[in-house]
C-alpha cells in the first residue's frame, strides 16, 4: 500500500523577480510541508526577502 504524502502547507512554483535587467530571484520552486521547519539562508542581497515577500507573478504559483 502506498503511503499518502502530506500536502504542502506552502508552495512556490516558478517564482521570479527582476529589477531592470538584474534577476533578483530566478525560477524558484519549493514545497514546505505542514509541521516542517524551513529556513532560507544566504548573504545580504541574494534574494531571501524578495522570495519571501513575492505575492504574484504571471508565470508563478504561490500556495499557502
PDB file of C-alpha atoms in Angstrom:
ATOM      1  CA  UNK A   1       0.000   0.000   0.000  1.00  0.00           C
ATOM      2  CA  UNK A   2       1.317   3.459  -0.888  1.00  0.00           C
ATOM      3  CA  UNK A   3       1.861   5.951   1.895  1.00  0.00           C
ATOM      4  CA  UNK A   4      -0.052   9.187   1.371  1.00  0.00           C
ATOM      5  CA  UNK A   5       2.303  12.151   1.162  1.00  0.00           C
ATOM      6  CA  UNK A   6       1.446  15.222   3.250  1.00  0.00           C
ATOM      7  CA  UNK A   7       0.099  18.179   1.328  1.00  0.00           C
ATOM      8  CA  UNK A   8       2.418  21.182   1.134  1.00  0.00           C
ATOM      9  CA  UNK A   9       1.443  23.958   3.563  1.00  0.00           C
ATOM     10  CA  UNK A  10       3.412  26.470   1.478  1.00  0.00           C
ATOM     11  CA  UNK A  11       4.488  26.055  -2.115  1.00  0.00           C
ATOM     12  CA  UNK A  12       6.273  28.212  -4.669  1.00  0.00           C
ATOM     13  CA  UNK A  13       6.425  27.300  -8.338  1.00  0.00           C
ATOM     14  CA  UNK A  14       8.481  29.290 -10.839  1.00  0.00           C
ATOM     15  CA  UNK A  15       8.801  32.466  -8.752  1.00  0.00           C
ATOM     16  CA  UNK A  16      10.942  35.139 -10.416  1.00  0.00           C
ATOM     17  CA  UNK A  17      11.588  38.837  -9.823  1.00  0.00           C
ATOM     18  CA  UNK A  18      13.659  41.185 -11.935  1.00  0.00           C
ATOM     19  CA  UNK A  19      14.847  44.715 -11.215  1.00  0.00           C
ATOM     20  CA  UNK A  20      15.553  46.066 -14.693  1.00  0.00           C
ATOM     21  CA  UNK A  21      18.000  43.598 -16.264  1.00  0.00           C
ATOM     22  CA  UNK A  22      19.055  42.079 -12.902  1.00  0.00           C
ATOM     23  CA  UNK A  23      17.325  38.841 -11.847  1.00  0.00           C
ATOM     24  CA  UNK A  24      16.959  39.043  -8.054  1.00  0.00           C
ATOM     25  CA  UNK A  25      15.063  35.730  -7.950  1.00  0.00           C
ATOM     26  CA  UNK A  26      15.023  33.360 -10.905  1.00  0.00           C
ATOM     27  CA  UNK A  27      12.583  30.441 -11.223  1.00  0.00           C
ATOM     28  CA  UNK A  28      12.442  29.373  -7.546  1.00  0.00           C
ATOM     29  CA  UNK A  29      10.244  26.370  -6.718  1.00  0.00           C
ATOM     30  CA  UNK A  30       9.829  24.696  -3.315  1.00  0.00           C
ATOM     31  CA  UNK A  31       7.318  22.965  -1.076  1.00  0.00           C
ATOM     32  CA  UNK A  32       7.190  23.135   2.719  1.00  0.00           C
ATOM     33  CA  UNK A  33       5.008  20.510   4.400  1.00  0.00           C
ATOM     34  CA  UNK A  34       2.805  21.258   7.384  1.00  0.00           C
ATOM     35  CA  UNK A  35       4.876  20.937  10.567  1.00  0.00           C
ATOM     36  CA  UNK A  36       8.221  21.271   8.756  1.00  0.00           C
ATOM     37  CA  UNK A  37      10.799  23.794   9.900  1.00  0.00           C
ATOM     38  CA  UNK A  38      12.264  25.783   6.996  1.00  0.00           C
ATOM     39  CA  UNK A  39      14.938  28.463   6.870  1.00  0.00           C
ATOM     40  CA  UNK A  40      16.110  30.429   3.841  1.00  0.00           C
ATOM     41  CA  UNK A  41      19.781  31.297   4.321  1.00  0.00           C
ATOM     42  CA  UNK A  42      22.172  33.378   2.245  1.00  0.00           C
ATOM     43  CA  UNK A  43      24.292  36.513   2.139  1.00  0.00           C
ATOM     44  CA  UNK A  44      22.945  40.063   2.005  1.00  0.00           C
ATOM     45  CA  UNK A  45      21.294  40.917  -1.286  1.00  0.00           C
ATOM     46  CA  UNK A  46      20.832  37.331  -2.525  1.00  0.00           C
ATOM     47  CA  UNK A  47      17.005  37.480  -2.768  1.00  0.00           C
ATOM     48  CA  UNK A  48      15.791  35.989   0.538  1.00  0.00           C
ATOM     49  CA  UNK A  49      13.339  38.782   1.339  1.00  0.00           C
ATOM     50  CA  UNK A  50      12.288  39.168  -2.292  1.00  0.00           C
ATOM     51  CA  UNK A  51      11.428  35.449  -2.397  1.00  0.00           C
ATOM     52  CA  UNK A  52       9.550  35.606   0.922  1.00  0.00           C
ATOM     53  CA  UNK A  53       7.519  38.700   0.045  1.00  0.00           C
ATOM     54  CA  UNK A  54       6.768  37.828  -3.577  1.00  0.00           C
ATOM     55  CA  UNK A  55       2.964  37.816  -3.887  1.00  0.00           C
ATOM     56  CA  UNK A  56       2.209  37.031  -7.518  1.00  0.00           C
ATOM     57  CA  UNK A  57       3.694  36.822 -10.969  1.00  0.00           C
ATOM     58  CA  UNK A  58       2.301  35.801 -14.346  1.00  0.00           C
ATOM     59  CA  UNK A  59       4.422  32.632 -14.545  1.00  0.00           C
ATOM     60  CA  UNK A  60       4.380  31.771 -10.832  1.00  0.00           C
ATOM     61  CA  UNK A  61       2.112  29.871  -8.498  1.00  0.00           C
ATOM     62  CA  UNK A  62       2.239  30.515  -4.749  1.00  0.00           C
ATOM     63  CA  UNK A  63       0.157  28.275  -2.472  1.00  0.00           C
ATOM     64  CA  UNK A  64      -0.395  28.802   1.244  1.00  0.00           C
TER      65      UNK A  64
END
